[in-house]
Amino acid sequence: WDTTTGSSDVVVAVLDQGIDITHEDLQANIWTNPSPGAITGISDDLHGVNFSVNPANGNVFSGTDGETHATHVAGIIGARGNNGVGVAGVNWNVKLMSLKFLHEDGFGDTMDAAEACTYAKQMRDLWQTQGPAKGANVRVVNASFGGLDFSETLRTVINDLNASGILFVAAAGSDYRRSGAAEN
């Protein structure tokens, strides 16, 4: 932290359950879309998208689904530091995008995770071609969940993320019997 406390120009997408966007230690770092609806087929994506349902039907993440895992993960990544509240994240200054694909029970579909990653890539590509007025400078997709089987689809979207300059970070030690698991 003597070197850097992060940058609010960087967006980290949390691929998980939904982040509590009202959490007092995260509120200042929640990403806000400068141009909601810029991605075809997705509307109302103000702070992220709920891919555990059909986002084209307007089922966006509201920030109030009652789970805590994504909020915990978001806190490690980007809870505000030196503010006398809660904890300090690795980056005190960062923007956190909520990409919900896991249901409240911790399970989700691999295809929903792939769609969420594709959204992050599209937002990054938009930001690169049209600047900060559209899209998001997504530099990392954080994935803190386990799974049962290898998915060629997920590998393809991870490679696509990489091609757009996005690092895909997967948690080590997530086990489908004890934490969220993607189902194929």
mmCIF file of N, CA, C and O in Angstrom, residues 27-112:
data_model
loop_
_atom_site.group_PDB
_atom_site.id
_atom_site.type_symbol
_atom_site.label_atom_id
_atom_site.label_comp_id
_atom_site.label_asym_id
_atom_site.label_seq_id
_atom_site.Cartn_x
_atom_site.Cartn_y
_atom_site.Cartn_z
ATOM 1 N N GLN A 27 -19.592 0.440 -1.226
ATOM 2 C CA GLN A 27 -20.404 1.390 -2.002
ATOM 3 C C GLN A 27 -19.584 2.321 -2.886
ATOM 4 O O GLN A 27 -19.902 2.508 -4.054
ATOM 5 N N ALA A 28 -18.549 2.896 -2.340
ATOM 6 C CA ALA A 28 -17.748 3.869 -3.094
ATOM 7 C C ALA A 28 -17.001 3.234 -4.256
ATOM 8 O O ALA A 28 -16.584 3.939 -5.183
ATOM 9 N N ASN A 29 -16.849 1.910 -4.232
ATOM 10 C CA ASN A 29 -16.098 1.224 -5.280
ATOM 11 C C ASN A 29 -16.973 0.407 -6.225
ATOM 12 O O ASN A 29 -16.445 -0.301 -7.081
ATOM 13 N N ILE A 30 -18.273 0.510 -6.091
ATOM 14 C CA ILE A 30 -19.161 -0.222 -7.000
ATOM 15 C C ILE A 30 -19.146 0.464 -8.365
ATOM 16 O O ILE A 30 -19.334 1.672 -8.482
ATOM 17 N N TRP A 31 -18.916 -0.341 -9.401
ATOM 18 C CA TRP A 31 -18.886 0.162 -10.774
ATOM 19 C C TRP A 31 -20.278 0.628 -11.184
ATOM 20 O O TRP A 31 -21.283 -0.013 -10.881
ATOM 21 N N THR A 32 -20.334 1.744 -11.879
ATOM 22 C CA THR A 32 -21.577 2.239 -12.461
ATOM 23 C C THR A 32 -21.375 2.358 -13.966
ATOM 24 O O THR A 32 -20.439 3.023 -14.429
ATOM 25 N N ASN A 33 -22.253 1.704 -14.705
ATOM 26 C CA ASN A 33 -22.168 1.687 -16.160
ATOM 27 C C ASN A 33 -22.483 3.076 -16.713
ATOM 28 O O ASN A 33 -23.553 3.617 -16.461
ATOM 29 N N PRO A 34 -21.561 3.663 -17.495
ATOM 30 C CA PRO A 34 -21.814 4.983 -18.056
ATOM 31 C C PRO A 34 -22.851 4.967 -19.183
ATOM 32 O O PRO A 34 -23.387 6.006 -19.551
ATOM 33 N N SER A 35 -23.140 3.777 -19.708
ATOM 34 C CA SER A 35 -24.070 3.662 -20.826
ATOM 35 C C SER A 35 -24.857 2.345 -20.730
ATOM 36 O O SER A 35 -24.651 1.431 -21.529
ATOM 37 N N PRO A 36 -25.776 2.235 -19.743
ATOM 38 C CA PRO A 36 -26.533 0.983 -19.612
ATOM 39 C C PRO A 36 -27.249 0.625 -20.911
ATOM 40 O O PRO A 36 -27.738 1.493 -21.624
ATOM 41 N N GLY A 37 -27.266 -0.660 -21.212
ATOM 42 C CA GLY A 37 -27.928 -1.129 -22.418
ATOM 43 C C GLY A 37 -27.065 -1.078 -23.665
ATOM 44 O O GLY A 37 -27.542 -1.340 -24.760
ATOM 45 N N ALA A 38 -25.781 -0.756 -23.521
ATOM 46 C CA ALA A 38 -24.901 -0.645 -24.686
ATOM 47 C C ALA A 38 -24.600 -2.002 -25.323
ATOM 48 O O ALA A 38 -24.234 -2.062 -26.491
ATOM 49 N N ILE A 39 -24.759 -3.079 -24.578
ATOM 50 C CA ILE A 39 -24.534 -4.425 -25.101
ATOM 51 C C ILE A 39 -25.879 -4.965 -25.583
ATOM 52 O O ILE A 39 -26.848 -5.034 -24.810
ATOM 53 N N THR A 40 -25.956 -5.355 -26.810
ATOM 54 C CA THR A 40 -27.198 -5.860 -27.400
ATOM 55 C C THR A 40 -27.764 -7.015 -26.581
ATOM 56 O O THR A 40 -27.040 -7.950 -26.237
ATOM 57 N N GLY A 41 -29.054 -6.916 -26.262
ATOM 58 C CA GLY A 41 -29.735 -7.978 -25.536
ATOM 59 C C GLY A 41 -29.682 -7.840 -24.027
ATOM 60 O O GLY A 41 -30.290 -8.632 -23.312
ATOM 61 N N ILE A 42 -28.950 -6.859 -23.528
ATOM 62 C CA ILE A 42 -28.849 -6.668 -22.078
ATOM 63 C C ILE A 42 -29.257 -5.232 -21.768
ATOM 64 O O ILE A 42 -28.743 -4.284 -22.356
ATOM 65 N N SER A 43 -30.174 -5.105 -20.828
ATOM 66 C CA SER A 43 -30.623 -3.769 -20.434
ATOM 67 C C SER A 43 -30.520 -3.632 -18.921
ATOM 68 O O SER A 43 -30.387 -4.612 -18.202
ATOM 69 N N ASP A 44 -30.586 -2.446 -18.449
ATOM 70 C CA ASP A 44 -30.569 -2.157 -17.011
ATOM 71 C C ASP A 44 -29.330 -2.703 -16.313
ATOM 72 O O ASP A 44 -29.392 -3.103 -15.160
ATOM 73 N N ASP A 45 -28.203 -2.707 -16.984
ATOM 74 C CA ASP A 45 -26.960 -3.213 -16.406
ATOM 75 C C ASP A 45 -26.187 -2.081 -15.728
ATOM 76 O O ASP A 45 -25.063 -1.783 -16.072
ATOM 77 N N LEU A 46 -26.806 -1.486 -14.731
ATOM 78 C CA LEU A 46 -26.240 -0.316 -14.076
ATOM 79 C C LEU A 46 -24.980 -0.638 -13.260
ATOM 80 O O LEU A 46 -23.999 0.094 -13.305
ATOM 81 N N HIS A 47 -25.008 -1.746 -12.492
ATOM 82 C CA HIS A 47 -23.851 -2.112 -11.659
ATOM 83 C C HIS A 47 -23.346 -3.514 -11.968
ATOM 84 O O HIS A 47 -22.443 -4.011 -11.305
ATOM 85 N N GLY A 48 -23.958 -4.167 -12.936
ATOM 86 C CA GLY A 48 -23.615 -5.526 -13.303
ATOM 87 C C GLY A 48 -24.845 -6.207 -13.864
ATOM 88 O O GLY A 48 -25.842 -5.554 -14.164
ATOM 89 N N VAL A 49 -24.764 -7.533 -13.987
ATOM 90 C CA VAL A 49 -25.869 -8.279 -14.592
ATOM 91 C C VAL A 49 -26.067 -9.584 -13.835
ATOM 92 O O VAL A 49 -25.105 -10.207 -13.388
ATOM 93 N N ASN A 50 -27.329 -10.006 -13.739
ATOM 94 C CA ASN A 50 -27.684 -11.296 -13.159
ATOM 95 C C ASN A 50 -27.843 -12.297 -14.295
ATOM 96 O O ASN A 50 -28.847 -12.306 -14.984
ATOM 97 N N PHE A 51 -26.844 -13.144 -14.493
ATOM 98 C CA PHE A 51 -26.892 -14.157 -15.544
ATOM 99 C C PHE A 51 -27.510 -15.463 -15.061
ATOM 100 O O PHE A 51 -27.620 -16.403 -15.830
ATOM 101 N N SER A 52 -27.933 -15.521 -13.804
ATOM 102 C CA SER A 52 -28.562 -16.741 -13.303
ATOM 103 C C SER A 52 -30.013 -16.833 -13.759
ATOM 104 O O SER A 52 -30.678 -17.825 -13.543
ATOM 105 N N VAL A 53 -30.481 -15.775 -14.398
ATOM 106 C CA VAL A 53 -31.788 -15.743 -15.070
ATOM 107 C C VAL A 53 -31.547 -15.122 -16.435
ATOM 108 O O VAL A 53 -30.424 -14.768 -16.762
ATOM 109 N N ASN A 54 -32.553 -14.934 -17.233
ATOM 110 C CA ASN A 54 -32.378 -14.360 -18.553
ATOM 111 C C ASN A 54 -32.274 -12.838 -18.457
ATOM 112 O O ASN A 54 -33.276 -12.160 -18.272
ATOM 113 N N PRO A 55 -31.049 -12.265 -18.602
ATOM 114 C CA PRO A 55 -30.905 -10.816 -18.478
ATOM 115 C C PRO A 55 -31.629 -10.043 -19.563
ATOM 116 O O PRO A 55 -31.956 -8.886 -19.379
ATOM 117 N N ALA A 56 -31.924 -10.683 -20.677
ATOM 118 C CA ALA A 56 -32.651 -9.997 -21.749
ATOM 119 C C ALA A 56 -34.071 -9.657 -21.314
ATOM 120 O O ALA A 56 -34.700 -8.765 -21.866
ATOM 121 N N ASN A 57 -34.559 -10.354 -20.286
ATOM 122 C CA ASN A 57 -35.893 -10.065 -19.765
ATOM 123 C C ASN A 57 -35.870 -9.010 -18.671
ATOM 124 O O ASN A 57 -36.857 -8.814 -17.974
ATOM 125 N N GLY A 58 -34.748 -8.358 -18.493
ATOM 126 C CA GLY A 58 -34.660 -7.294 -17.504
ATOM 127 C C GLY A 58 -34.403 -7.788 -16.094
ATOM 128 O O GLY A 58 -34.560 -7.043 -15.147
ATOM 129 N N ASN A 59 -33.992 -9.023 -15.927
ATOM 130 C CA ASN A 59 -33.723 -9.567 -14.606
ATOM 131 C C ASN A 59 -32.290 -9.243 -14.205
ATOM 132 O O ASN A 59 -31.404 -10.061 -14.304
ATOM 133 N N VAL A 60 -32.077 -8.042 -13.757
ATOM 134 C CA VAL A 60 -30.735 -7.597 -13.417
ATOM 135 C C VAL A 60 -30.490 -7.802 -11.928
ATOM 136 O O VAL A 60 -31.421 -7.929 -11.141
ATOM 137 N N PHE A 61 -29.240 -7.805 -11.548
ATOM 138 C CA PHE A 61 -28.896 -7.937 -10.139
ATOM 139 C C PHE A 61 -29.257 -6.656 -9.419
ATOM 140 O O PHE A 61 -28.845 -5.575 -9.804
ATOM 141 N N SER A 62 -30.022 -6.787 -8.342
ATOM 142 C CA SER A 62 -30.478 -5.611 -7.606
ATOM 143 C C SER A 62 -29.577 -5.266 -6.436
ATOM 144 O O SER A 62 -29.706 -4.209 -5.844
ATOM 145 N N GLY A 63 -28.665 -6.154 -6.071
ATOM 146 C CA GLY A 63 -27.793 -5.880 -4.933
ATOM 147 C C GLY A 63 -28.416 -6.278 -3.612
ATOM 148 O O GLY A 63 -27.932 -5.900 -2.554
ATOM 149 N N THR A 64 -29.487 -7.060 -3.662
ATOM 150 C CA THR A 64 -30.179 -7.387 -2.418
ATOM 151 C C THR A 64 -30.583 -8.853 -2.344
ATOM 152 O O THR A 64 -31.631 -9.175 -1.816
ATOM 153 N N ASP A 65 -29.769 -9.777 -2.846
ATOM 154 C CA ASP A 65 -30.208 -11.169 -2.871
ATOM 155 C C ASP A 65 -29.924 -11.945 -1.588
ATOM 156 O O ASP A 65 -30.255 -13.110 -1.488
ATOM 157 N N GLY A 66 -29.314 -11.334 -0.589
ATOM 158 C CA GLY A 66 -29.185 -11.961 0.710
ATOM 159 C C GLY A 66 -27.995 -12.892 0.877
ATOM 160 O O GLY A 66 -27.724 -13.343 1.981
ATOM 161 N N GLU A 67 -27.275 -13.215 -0.166
ATOM 162 C CA GLU A 67 -26.096 -14.057 -0.010
ATOM 163 C C GLU A 67 -24.914 -13.183 0.406
ATOM 164 O O GLU A 67 -24.985 -11.978 0.345
ATOM 165 N N THR A 68 -23.827 -13.811 0.831
ATOM 166 C CA THR A 68 -22.697 -13.016 1.303
ATOM 167 C C THR A 68 -21.366 -13.337 0.622
ATOM 168 O O THR A 68 -20.414 -12.594 0.780
ATOM 169 N N HIS A 69 -21.290 -14.441 -0.135
ATOM 170 C CA HIS A 69 -19.987 -14.853 -0.670
ATOM 171 C C HIS A 69 -19.387 -13.823 -1.619
ATOM 172 O O HIS A 69 -18.219 -13.460 -1.494
ATOM 173 N N ALA A 70 -20.138 -13.346 -2.586
ATOM 174 C CA ALA A 70 -19.600 -12.368 -3.538
ATOM 175 C C ALA A 70 -19.221 -11.068 -2.836
ATOM 176 O O ALA A 70 -18.231 -10.427 -3.207
ATOM 177 N N THR A 71 -19.984 -10.692 -1.839
ATOM 178 C CA THR A 71 -19.676 -9.485 -1.074
ATOM 179 C C THR A 71 -18.360 -9.668 -0.326
ATOM 180 O O THR A 71 -17.514 -8.766 -0.294
ATOM 181 N N HIS A 72 -18.170 -10.849 0.251
ATOM 182 C CA HIS A 72 -16.915 -11.174 0.938
ATOM 183 C C HIS A 72 -15.738 -11.105 -0.046
ATOM 184 O O HIS A 72 -14.710 -10.480 0.238
ATOM 185 N N VAL A 73 -15.902 -11.726 -1.206
ATOM 186 C CA VAL A 73 -14.853 -11.716 -2.237
ATOM 187 C C VAL A 73 -14.579 -10.287 -2.693
ATOM 188 O O VAL A 73 -13.419 -9.876 -2.818
ATOM 189 N N ALA A 74 -15.626 -9.523 -2.930
ATOM 190 C CA ALA A 74 -15.468 -8.125 -3.351
ATOM 191 C C ALA A 74 -14.722 -7.313 -2.292
ATOM 192 O O ALA A 74 -13.931 -6.427 -2.628
ATOM 193 N N GLY A 75 -14.951 -7.624 -1.017
ATOM 194 C CA GLY A 75 -14.254 -6.939 0.067
ATOM 195 C C GLY A 75 -12.757 -7.211 0.046
ATOM 196 O O GLY A 75 -11.941 -6.312 0.277
ATOM 197 N N ILE A 76 -12.383 -8.449 -0.232
ATOM 198 C CA ILE A 76 -10.959 -8.779 -0.336
ATOM 199 C C ILE A 76 -10.334 -8.003 -1.495
ATOM 200 O O ILE A 76 -9.246 -7.450 -1.382
ATOM 201 N N ILE A 77 -11.049 -7.938 -2.594
ATOM 202 C CA ILE A 77 -10.538 -7.252 -3.785
ATOM 203 C C ILE A 77 -10.503 -5.745 -3.587
ATOM 204 O O ILE A 77 -9.502 -5.101 -3.897
ATOM 205 N N GLY A 78 -11.606 -5.177 -3.088
ATOM 206 C CA GLY A 78 -11.690 -3.726 -3.138
ATOM 207 C C GLY A 78 -12.476 -3.033 -2.054
ATOM 208 O O GLY A 78 -13.141 -2.031 -2.346
ATOM 209 N N ALA A 79 -12.409 -3.491 -0.804
ATOM 210 C CA ALA A 79 -13.019 -2.705 0.275
ATOM 211 C C ALA A 79 -12.184 -1.442 0.467
ATOM 212 O O ALA A 79 -10.952 -1.474 0.398
ATOM 213 N N ARG A 80 -12.847 -0.325 0.688
ATOM 214 C CA ARG A 80 -12.158 0.942 0.886
ATOM 215 C C ARG A 80 -11.243 0.840 2.097
ATOM 216 O O ARG A 80 -11.635 0.320 3.131
ATOM 217 N N GLY A 81 -10.043 1.332 1.970
ATOM 218 C CA GLY A 81 -9.092 1.310 3.069
ATOM 219 C C GLY A 81 -8.958 2.675 3.712
ATOM 220 O O GLY A 81 -9.342 3.694 3.137
ATOM 221 N N ASN A 82 -8.430 2.663 4.925
ATOM 222 C CA ASN A 82 -8.130 3.895 5.653
ATOM 223 C C ASN A 82 -9.358 4.793 5.822
ATOM 224 O O ASN A 82 -9.254 6.010 5.793
ATOM 225 N N ASN A 83 -10.529 4.151 5.991
ATOM 226 C CA ASN A 83 -11.756 4.940 6.158
ATOM 227 C C ASN A 83 -12.444 4.682 7.497
ATOM 228 O O ASN A 83 -13.542 5.175 7.725
ATOM 229 N N GLY A 84 -11.823 3.882 8.359
ATOM 230 C CA GLY A 84 -12.392 3.617 9.669
ATOM 231 C C GLY A 84 -13.599 2.700 9.648
ATOM 232 O O GLY A 84 -14.317 2.587 10.639
ATOM 233 N N VAL A 85 -13.836 2.029 8.518
ATOM 234 C CA VAL A 85 -14.995 1.143 8.377
ATOM 235 C C VAL A 85 -14.513 -0.238 7.959
ATOM 236 O O VAL A 85 -13.718 -0.364 7.029
ATOM 237 N N GLY A 86 -14.989 -1.274 8.614
ATOM 238 C CA GLY A 86 -14.766 -2.652 8.172
ATOM 239 C C GLY A 86 -13.321 -3.033 7.977
ATOM 240 O O GLY A 86 -12.495 -2.879 8.862
ATOM 241 N N VAL A 87 -13.017 -3.520 6.773
ATOM 242 C CA VAL A 87 -11.686 -4.019 6.438
ATOM 243 C C VAL A 87 -11.112 -3.201 5.297
ATOM 244 O O VAL A 87 -11.792 -2.344 4.740
ATOM 245 N N ALA A 88 -9.879 -3.500 4.944
ATOM 246 C CA ALA A 88 -9.253 -2.871 3.779
ATOM 247 C C ALA A 88 -9.022 -3.941 2.733
ATOM 248 O O ALA A 88 -8.481 -5.003 3.026
ATOM 249 N N GLY A 89 -9.450 -3.680 1.513
ATOM 250 C CA GLY A 89 -9.212 -4.612 0.422
ATOM 251 C C GLY A 89 -7.808 -4.452 -0.129
ATOM 252 O O GLY A 89 -7.074 -3.530 0.237
ATOM 253 N N VAL A 90 -7.430 -5.345 -1.020
ATOM 254 C CA VAL A 90 -6.129 -5.254 -1.680
ATOM 255 C C VAL A 90 -6.020 -3.910 -2.405
ATOM 256 O O VAL A 90 -4.998 -3.249 -2.357
ATOM 257 N N ASN A 91 -7.101 -3.524 -3.090
ATOM 258 C CA ASN A 91 -7.162 -2.232 -3.793
ATOM 259 C C ASN A 91 -8.185 -1.351 -3.092
ATOM 260 O O ASN A 91 -9.370 -1.651 -3.115
ATOM 261 N N TRP A 92 -7.733 -0.264 -2.503
ATOM 262 C CA TRP A 92 -8.671 0.645 -1.845
ATOM 263 C C TRP A 92 -9.486 1.409 -2.879
ATOM 264 O O TRP A 92 -10.595 1.847 -2.612
ATOM 265 N N ASN A 93 -8.899 1.577 -4.034
ATOM 266 C CA ASN A 93 -9.542 2.286 -5.135
ATOM 267 C C ASN A 93 -9.607 1.348 -6.334
ATOM 268 O O ASN A 93 -8.584 1.047 -6.934
ATOM 269 N N VAL A 94 -10.799 0.901 -6.671
ATOM 270 C CA VAL A 94 -11.039 0.010 -7.806
ATOM 271 C C VAL A 94 -12.539 0.034 -8.041
ATOM 272 O O VAL A 94 -13.308 0.408 -7.151
ATOM 273 N N LYS A 95 -12.973 -0.331 -9.198
ATOM 274 C CA LYS A 95 -14.407 -0.449 -9.444
ATOM 275 C C LYS A 95 -14.764 -1.930 -9.508
ATOM 276 O O LYS A 95 -14.073 -2.718 -10.141
ATOM 277 N N LEU A 96 -15.846 -2.301 -8.849
ATOM 278 C CA LEU A 96 -16.287 -3.688 -8.728
ATOM 279 C C LEU A 96 -17.570 -3.894 -9.520
ATOM 280 O O LEU A 96 -18.586 -3.257 -9.239
ATOM 281 N N MET A 97 -17.520 -4.775 -10.512
ATOM 282 C CA MET A 97 -18.671 -5.097 -11.350
ATOM 283 C C MET A 97 -19.237 -6.445 -10.879
ATOM 284 O O MET A 97 -18.510 -7.429 -10.801
ATOM 285 N N SER A 98 -20.522 -6.494 -10.610
ATOM 286 C CA SER A 98 -21.160 -7.726 -10.157
ATOM 287 C C SER A 98 -21.677 -8.525 -11.350
ATOM 288 O O SER A 98 -22.561 -8.079 -12.075
ATOM 289 N N LEU A 99 -21.112 -9.718 -11.547
ATOM 290 C CA LEU A 99 -21.571 -10.635 -12.590
ATOM 291 C C LEU A 99 -22.100 -11.886 -11.884
ATOM 292 O O LEU A 99 -21.352 -12.815 -11.592
ATOM 293 N N LYS A 100 -23.372 -11.859 -11.608
ATOM 294 C CA LYS A 100 -23.989 -12.956 -10.867
ATOM 295 C C LYS A 100 -24.364 -14.087 -11.822
ATOM 296 O O LYS A 100 -25.060 -13.874 -12.809
ATOM 297 N N PHE A 101 -23.876 -15.289 -11.509
ATOM 298 C CA PHE A 101 -24.321 -16.470 -12.246
ATOM 299 C C PHE A 101 -24.678 -17.602 -11.295
ATOM 300 O O PHE A 101 -25.374 -18.531 -11.667
ATOM 301 N N LEU A 102 -24.230 -17.505 -10.057
ATOM 302 C CA LEU A 102 -24.574 -18.518 -9.059
ATOM 303 C C LEU A 102 -25.881 -18.134 -8.371
ATOM 304 O O LEU A 102 -26.105 -16.964 -8.056
ATOM 305 N N HIS A 103 -26.714 -19.118 -8.124
ATOM 306 C CA HIS A 103 -27.957 -18.895 -7.392
ATOM 307 C C HIS A 103 -27.633 -18.743 -5.913
ATOM 308 O O HIS A 103 -26.510 -18.980 -5.477
ATOM 309 N N GLU A 104 -28.632 -18.377 -5.125
ATOM 310 C CA GLU A 104 -28.437 -18.190 -3.695
ATOM 311 C C GLU A 104 -27.955 -19.467 -3.007
ATOM 312 O O GLU A 104 -27.292 -19.413 -1.983
ATOM 313 N N ASP A 105 -28.247 -20.647 -3.584
ATOM 314 C CA ASP A 105 -27.791 -21.910 -2.999
ATOM 315 C C ASP A 105 -26.337 -22.212 -3.352
ATOM 316 O O ASP A 105 -25.775 -23.225 -2.934
ATOM 317 N N GLY A 106 -25.687 -21.342 -4.137
ATOM 318 C CA GLY A 106 -24.290 -21.509 -4.476
ATOM 319 C C GLY A 106 -24.034 -22.302 -5.744
ATOM 320 O O GLY A 106 -22.894 -22.531 -6.107
ATOM 321 N N PHE A 107 -25.089 -22.731 -6.426
ATOM 322 C CA PHE A 107 -24.921 -23.497 -7.655
ATOM 323 C C PHE A 107 -25.340 -22.647 -8.851
ATOM 324 O O PHE A 107 -26.180 -21.771 -8.729
ATOM 325 N N GLY A 108 -24.742 -22.941 -9.996
ATOM 326 C CA GLY A 108 -25.070 -22.217 -11.205
ATOM 327 C C GLY A 108 -24.724 -23.033 -12.426
ATOM 328 O O GLY A 108 -24.234 -24.157 -12.323
ATOM 329 N N ASP A 109 -24.964 -22.467 -13.574
ATOM 330 C CA ASP A 109 -24.759 -23.143 -14.841
ATOM 331 C C ASP A 109 -23.507 -22.590 -15.526
ATOM 332 O O ASP A 109 -23.313 -21.379 -15.579
ATOM 333 N N THR A 110 -22.687 -23.477 -16.060
ATOM 334 C CA THR A 110 -21.464 -23.069 -16.748
ATOM 335 C C THR A 110 -21.766 -22.133 -17.914
ATOM 336 O O THR A 110 -21.008 -21.199 -18.176
ATOM 337 N N MET A 111 -22.856 -22.371 -18.620
ATOM 338 C CA MET A 111 -23.213 -21.495 -19.746
ATOM 339 C C MET A 111 -23.498 -20.075 -19.266
ATOM 340 O O MET A 111 -23.173 -19.106 -19.955
ATOM 341 N N ASP A 112 -24.104 -19.946 -18.077
ATOM 342 C CA ASP A 112 -24.338 -18.610 -17.516
ATOM 343 C C ASP A 112 -23.012 -17.933 -17.164
ATOM 344 O O ASP A 112 -22.845 -16.729 -17.378
#
